[in-house]
């Protein structure tokens, strides 16, 4: 359940969460392109409540239905599960090289996390490799991007290793689509999201898609205030592992493993299917002078449905609230001494 928030956080770290802009007499022009000398931190406070329930699928046997009923009763007794996490993201942009490429360093650090189950708080251990960092270079002329090094062992690092430049390029394409687009208070823009989801099981496939709607609410003393809304869907399918721990083999592959004369009809493998739907709303404030996201609050509700190996269906409802505070770490330029 952390994959969607994590991707949103990654986009935040890369692009400064919302939008960079320059003031104009009647409108502002969005420009989220990384700039030399940028150094920012986003402090993120994430709160989530999960409610789970189980029910038998249409093919469940009487024995499976009895077990699923017991599991459903335990879930009901446990009640909602609450999770909280605090983390920090940093973005640092160096000076361009001779060809105009900008060096980028993006880091994430999970500082604290806690879970409450059945009314009891359970502190979650912070791994030694909680810090993740990747180094890359970016060409502001054509928005090309090259991932150079990844450090750390967190989920963010695993995501980047699994998909390489795909995730980062997707985020930069959002920036490219928004650049040089003038907006006045009341104007809005829709930004599409589309990402492949990595699955640990062989044959896994899935995608996350959605749309983020930004509306410029007002401009006040050099700060732009935005109303945001988002629709999100994800669809993931993968073969379920067999009881012995080996992933199910597709019927065509199983048939080819034996001689035609000895082959027998093979039952199609069971497939895990996860469907996620969600949406949310929020507000953000952006300082125009240095394109620093000052604050952001986003609330989202998500519903997940997943079929289980015992012919059961698991339903998970999640309510999530994410608060962010921006901080500029850039060193102010030294004032020139008068002669």
Coordinates of C-alpha atoms in Angstrom, one line a residue:
X1 CA 0.0 0.0 0.0
X2 CA 2.9 2.3 0.1
X3 CA 3.8 2.1 -3.5
X4 CA 1.4 5.1 -4.6
X5 CA 2.4 7.4 -1.8
X6 CA 6.1 6.6 -2.6
X7 CA 5.7 7.5 -6.2
X8 CA 4.0 10.8 -5.3
X9 CA 6.9 11.6 -2.9
X10 CA 9.5 10.8 -5.6
X11 CA 7.8 13.2 -8.0
X12 CA 7.7 15.8 -5.1
X13 CA 11.5 15.5 -4.6
X14 CA 12.3 15.8 -8.2
X15 CA 10.0 18.7 -9.2
X16 CA 9.6 20.5 -5.9
X17 CA 6.1 18.8 -5.4
X18 CA 4.0 21.3 -7.3
X19 CA 4.9 24.0 -9.7
X20 CA 7.7 26.5 -10.2
X21 CA 6.7 29.8 -11.5
X22 CA 7.7 33.3 -12.4
X23 CA 5.4 36.3 -11.8
X24 CA 3.8 38.1 -14.7
X25 CA 1.5 41.1 -14.7
X26 CA -1.7 39.2 -15.4
X27 CA -0.6 35.6 -15.2
X28 CA 2.3 33.3 -14.1
X29 CA 4.1 30.9 -16.3
X30 CA 4.9 27.5 -14.9
X31 CA 8.5 26.3 -15.1
X32 CA 9.4 23.3 -13.0
X33 CA 12.7 22.8 -14.8
X34 CA 15.5 22.1 -12.3
X35 CA 17.8 25.2 -12.0
X36 CA 21.4 25.4 -11.0
X37 CA 21.8 26.3 -7.3
X38 CA 18.5 24.8 -6.2
X39 CA 18.8 23.1 -2.8
X40 CA 15.5 22.3 -1.0
X41 CA 14.1 20.0 1.6
X42 CA 10.6 18.8 2.0
X43 CA 9.6 17.5 5.5
X44 CA 6.7 15.0 5.0
X45 CA 4.2 13.7 7.7
X46 CA 2.1 10.8 6.4
X47 CA -0.9 9.4 8.3
X48 CA -2.9 6.5 7.1
X49 CA -5.8 4.4 8.4
X50 CA -6.5 0.9 6.9
X51 CA -9.7 -1.1 7.3
X52 CA -9.6 -4.7 6.0
X53 CA -12.3 -7.3 5.5
X54 CA -12.4 -10.7 3.8
X55 CA -15.1 -12.6 2.0
X56 CA -15.2 -15.9 0.1
X57 CA -14.9 -15.9 -3.7
X58 CA -17.4 -17.6 -6.0
X59 CA -15.2 -20.7 -6.2
X60 CA -14.5 -21.2 -2.5
X61 CA -15.3 -24.6 -1.0
X62 CA -17.2 -25.0 2.3
X63 CA -13.9 -25.5 4.1
X64 CA -12.4 -22.4 2.6
X65 CA -15.5 -20.4 3.4
X66 CA -15.2 -21.5 7.0
X67 CA -11.5 -20.4 7.2
X68 CA -12.3 -17.1 5.5
X69 CA -15.1 -16.4 7.9
X70 CA -12.7 -16.9 10.8
X71 CA -10.2 -14.5 9.2
X72 CA -12.9 -12.0 8.7
X73 CA -13.9 -12.2 12.3
X74 CA -10.3 -11.6 13.4
X75 CA -10.0 -8.6 11.2
X76 CA -13.2 -7.2 12.6
X77 CA -12.0 -7.7 16.2
X78 CA -8.7 -6.0 15.3
X79 CA -10.4 -2.9 14.0
X80 CA -8.7 -0.2 11.9
X81 CA -4.9 -0.3 11.5
X82 CA -3.2 3.1 11.7
X83 CA 0.2 4.0 10.3
X84 CA 2.3 7.1 10.6
X85 CA 5.6 8.0 8.9
X86 CA 7.8 11.0 8.8
X87 CA 10.4 11.4 6.1
X88 CA 12.5 14.1 4.4
X89 CA 13.3 14.6 0.8
X90 CA 16.1 16.8 -0.5
X91 CA 16.8 18.1 -4.0
X92 CA 20.2 19.6 -4.9
X93 CA 21.1 21.0 -8.3
X94 CA 24.7 21.7 -9.2
X95 CA 26.3 23.9 -11.8
X96 CA 26.0 23.0 -15.5
X97 CA 28.9 21.3 -17.2
X98 CA 30.5 22.4 -20.5
X99 CA 27.6 20.8 -22.4
X100 CA 24.9 22.3 -20.3
X101 CA 23.9 19.2 -18.3
X102 CA 23.0 19.8 -14.6
X103 CA 24.0 17.4 -11.9
X104 CA 21.1 16.4 -9.6
X105 CA 21.2 14.7 -6.2
X106 CA 17.9 13.5 -4.8
X107 CA 17.8 12.0 -1.3
X108 CA 15.1 10.5 1.0
X109 CA 15.4 9.8 4.7
X110 CA 12.6 8.0 6.7
X111 CA 13.0 9.3 10.2
X112 CA 10.2 7.7 12.2
X113 CA 7.4 5.2 11.6
X114 CA 4.8 3.7 13.8
X115 CA 1.8 1.3 13.5
X116 CA -1.2 1.0 15.8
X117 CA -3.0 -2.3 15.7
X118 CA -5.9 -3.1 18.0
X119 CA -5.4 0.1 19.9
X120 CA -1.7 -0.7 20.7
X121 CA 1.1 1.3 19.3
X122 CA 3.9 -0.8 17.6
X123 CA 7.0 1.3 16.8
X124 CA 8.5 0.1 13.5
X125 CA 12.2 -0.3 13.3
X126 CA 14.1 2.1 11.2
X127 CA 16.4 0.2 8.9
X128 CA 20.1 1.0 8.9
X129 CA 19.9 1.9 5.2
X130 CA 16.9 4.2 5.7
X131 CA 18.6 6.8 3.6
X132 CA 18.4 6.6 -0.1
X133 CA 20.1 8.8 -2.7
X134 CA 20.5 8.9 -6.4
X135 CA 22.8 11.0 -8.5
X136 CA 21.9 11.9 -12.1
X137 CA 22.4 14.5 -14.7
X138 CA 19.7 16.5 -16.5
X139 CA 19.6 18.4 -19.7
X140 CA 17.2 21.4 -19.4
X141 CA 17.2 22.0 -23.1
X142 CA 15.4 18.7 -24.1
X143 CA 14.6 17.3 -20.6
X144 CA 16.8 14.2 -21.2
X145 CA 17.9 12.5 -18.0
X146 CA 20.6 10.0 -17.1
X147 CA 20.6 8.0 -13.8
X148 CA 24.2 7.6 -12.7
X149 CA 24.3 6.1 -9.2
X150 CA 21.9 4.8 -6.6
X151 CA 22.8 4.5 -2.9
X152 CA 20.7 2.8 -0.1
X153 CA 18.5 -0.2 0.2
X154 CA 15.0 1.3 0.8
X155 CA 11.9 0.8 -1.3
X156 CA 12.7 3.9 -3.2
X157 CA 16.1 2.5 -4.2
X158 CA 14.5 -0.8 -5.2
X159 CA 12.0 1.0 -7.3
X160 CA 14.7 2.9 -9.1
X161 CA 16.8 -0.1 -9.7
X162 CA 13.8 -2.0 -11.1
X163 CA 12.7 0.6 -13.5
X164 CA 15.8 2.6 -14.2
X165 CA 15.1 6.0 -15.9
X166 CA 11.4 5.2 -16.5
X167 CA 10.1 6.7 -13.3
X168 CA 12.3 9.8 -13.5
X169 CA 11.6 10.5 -17.1
X170 CA 7.9 10.3 -16.4
X171 CA 8.2 12.9 -13.7
X172 CA 10.3 15.2 -16.0
X173 CA 7.8 14.8 -18.8
X174 CA 5.2 16.3 -16.4
X175 CA 7.5 19.3 -15.9
X176 CA 8.1 19.6 -19.6
X177 CA 4.3 19.6 -20.3
X178 CA 3.8 22.4 -17.8
X179 CA 6.6 24.6 -18.8
X180 CA 5.8 28.0 -20.4
X181 CA 2.1 27.7 -19.7
X182 CA 0.7 31.0 -18.5
X183 CA -2.1 30.9 -15.9
X184 CA -4.3 33.4 -14.1
X185 CA -6.2 32.8 -10.9
X186 CA -9.1 30.5 -11.7
X187 CA -7.2 28.8 -14.5
X188 CA -6.4 25.1 -14.3
X189 CA -4.4 22.4 -15.9
X190 CA -4.7 18.6 -15.9
X191 CA -1.5 16.5 -15.7
X192 CA -1.6 12.8 -16.6
X193 CA 0.2 10.2 -14.6
X194 CA 1.3 6.8 -16.0
X195 CA 3.7 4.4 -14.4
X196 CA 4.5 0.7 -14.6
X197 CA 4.3 -1.1 -11.3
X198 CA 7.1 -3.6 -10.5
X199 CA 5.9 -7.0 -9.2
X200 CA 8.1 -9.4 -7.4
X201 CA 6.5 -12.5 -8.9
X202 CA 7.5 -13.8 -12.3
X203 CA 5.1 -12.8 -15.0
X204 CA 3.8 -9.9 -12.9
X205 CA 2.4 -6.9 -14.8
X206 CA 0.6 -3.8 -13.7
X207 CA 0.2 -0.1 -14.2
X208 CA -0.7 2.9 -12.3
X209 CA -2.5 5.7 -14.0
X210 CA -4.3 8.8 -13.0
X211 CA -4.7 12.5 -13.5
X212 CA -3.8 15.5 -11.3
X213 CA -5.9 18.6 -11.6
X214 CA -4.2 21.9 -10.5
X215 CA -6.2 25.1 -10.2
X216 CA -4.6 28.4 -9.4
X217 CA -6.7 29.8 -6.5
X218 CA -5.0 33.1 -5.9
X219 CA -1.7 35.1 -5.8
X220 CA -0.8 36.9 -2.6
X221 CA 2.4 38.6 -1.7
X222 CA 4.5 36.5 -4.0
X223 CA 2.9 33.2 -3.1
X224 CA 0.7 31.1 -5.4
X225 CA -2.0 29.0 -3.8
X226 CA -3.3 26.0 -5.6
X227 CA -6.3 23.7 -5.2
X228 CA -5.4 20.1 -6.3
X229 CA -7.5 17.0 -7.0
X230 CA -6.4 13.6 -8.2
X231 CA -7.9 10.4 -9.6
X232 CA -5.8 7.2 -9.4
X233 CA -6.2 3.7 -10.6
X234 CA -3.9 0.6 -10.6
X235 CA -4.4 -2.8 -12.1
X236 CA -1.9 -5.6 -11.2
X237 CA -1.9 -9.3 -12.2
X238 CA 0.6 -12.0 -11.5
X239 CA 0.6 -15.8 -11.2
X240 CA 0.1 -17.0 -7.6
X241 CA 2.9 -19.2 -6.2
X242 CA 2.2 -22.9 -5.8
X243 CA 2.0 -24.4 -2.3
X244 CA 5.6 -25.4 -2.6
X245 CA 6.7 -21.9 -3.2
X246 CA 7.3 -22.2 -6.9
X247 CA 5.4 -19.7 -9.1
X248 CA 2.7 -21.3 -11.2
X249 CA 3.8 -22.2 -14.7
X250 CA 1.6 -21.1 -17.5
X251 CA -0.2 -24.0 -19.2
X252 CA 1.5 -23.6 -22.5
X253 CA 5.0 -23.8 -20.9
X254 CA 4.0 -26.9 -18.9
X255 CA 2.7 -28.7 -22.0
X256 CA 5.9 -28.0 -23.9
X257 CA 8.0 -29.5 -21.1
X258 CA 6.8 -33.0 -21.9
X259 CA 6.4 -35.1 -25.0
X260 CA 3.1 -34.6 -26.8
X261 CA 2.1 -38.2 -26.4
X262 CA 2.5 -38.0 -22.6
X263 CA 1.0 -34.6 -22.1
X264 CA -2.2 -34.2 -20.2
X265 CA -4.6 -31.2 -20.0
X266 CA -3.2 -28.8 -17.4
X267 CA -5.3 -26.5 -15.3
X268 CA -4.7 -22.9 -15.9
X269 CA -2.6 -21.3 -13.1
X270 CA -4.3 -19.2 -10.5
X271 CA -3.7 -15.5 -10.9
X272 CA -3.4 -12.8 -8.2
X273 CA -5.4 -9.8 -9.3
X274 CA -5.2 -6.5 -7.5
X275 CA -7.3 -3.5 -8.4
X276 CA -6.8 -0.1 -6.7
X277 CA -9.0 3.0 -7.1
X278 CA -8.7 6.2 -5.3
X279 CA -9.0 10.0 -5.4
X280 CA -8.1 12.9 -3.3
X281 CA -8.0 16.7 -2.8
X282 CA -5.6 19.2 -1.3
X283 CA -4.0 22.6 -1.4
X284 CA -0.5 23.8 -1.8
X285 CA 1.4 27.1 -1.5
X286 CA 4.3 28.0 -3.7
X287 CA 6.8 30.9 -3.2
X288 CA 7.4 32.4 -6.6
X289 CA 10.8 34.0 -6.0
X290 CA 12.7 30.7 -5.6
X291 CA 10.0 28.2 -6.6
X292 CA 10.0 26.7 -3.1
X293 CA 6.8 24.7 -2.1
X294 CA 6.1 26.2 1.2
X295 CA 3.3 23.9 2.3
X296 CA 1.1 21.2 0.9
X297 CA -1.8 19.1 2.4
X298 CA -3.4 16.3 0.5
X299 CA -6.1 13.8 1.6
X300 CA -6.8 10.7 -0.3
X301 CA -9.2 7.7 -0.1
X302 CA -8.2 4.4 -1.8
X303 CA -10.0 1.1 -2.2
X304 CA -8.0 -2.1 -3.0
X305 CA -9.5 -5.5 -3.9
X306 CA -7.2 -8.5 -4.0
X307 CA -8.0 -12.2 -4.6
X308 CA -6.2 -14.5 -2.1
X309 CA -4.8 -18.1 -2.7
X310 CA -7.6 -19.7 -0.7
X311 CA -10.3 -18.4 -3.0
X312 CA -11.0 -15.5 -0.8
X313 CA -11.2 -11.8 -1.6
X314 CA -9.5 -9.2 0.5
X315 CA -10.9 -5.7 0.6
X316 CA -8.7 -2.8 2.0
X317 CA -10.0 0.8 2.4
X318 CA -7.3 3.3 3.1
X319 CA -7.6 7.0 4.2
X320 CA -4.4 8.9 3.9
X321 CA -3.4 12.4 4.8
X322 CA 0.0 13.9 3.8
X323 CA 1.4 17.2 5.1
X324 CA 4.5 18.7 3.7
X325 CA 6.6 21.7 4.7
X326 CA 9.3 23.2 2.5
X327 CA 12.6 24.6 3.5
X328 CA 15.3 26.3 1.3
X329 CA 18.8 25.1 1.9
X330 CA 20.4 27.2 -0.7
X331 CA 23.2 29.5 0.4
X332 CA 22.3 33.1 -0.2
X333 CA 24.6 34.9 -2.6
X334 CA 27.2 37.0 -0.9
X335 CA 26.6 40.7 -1.3
X336 CA 29.2 42.6 -3.4
X337 CA 31.4 44.9 -1.4
X338 CA 31.3 48.5 -2.4
X339 CA 34.6 49.8 -3.6

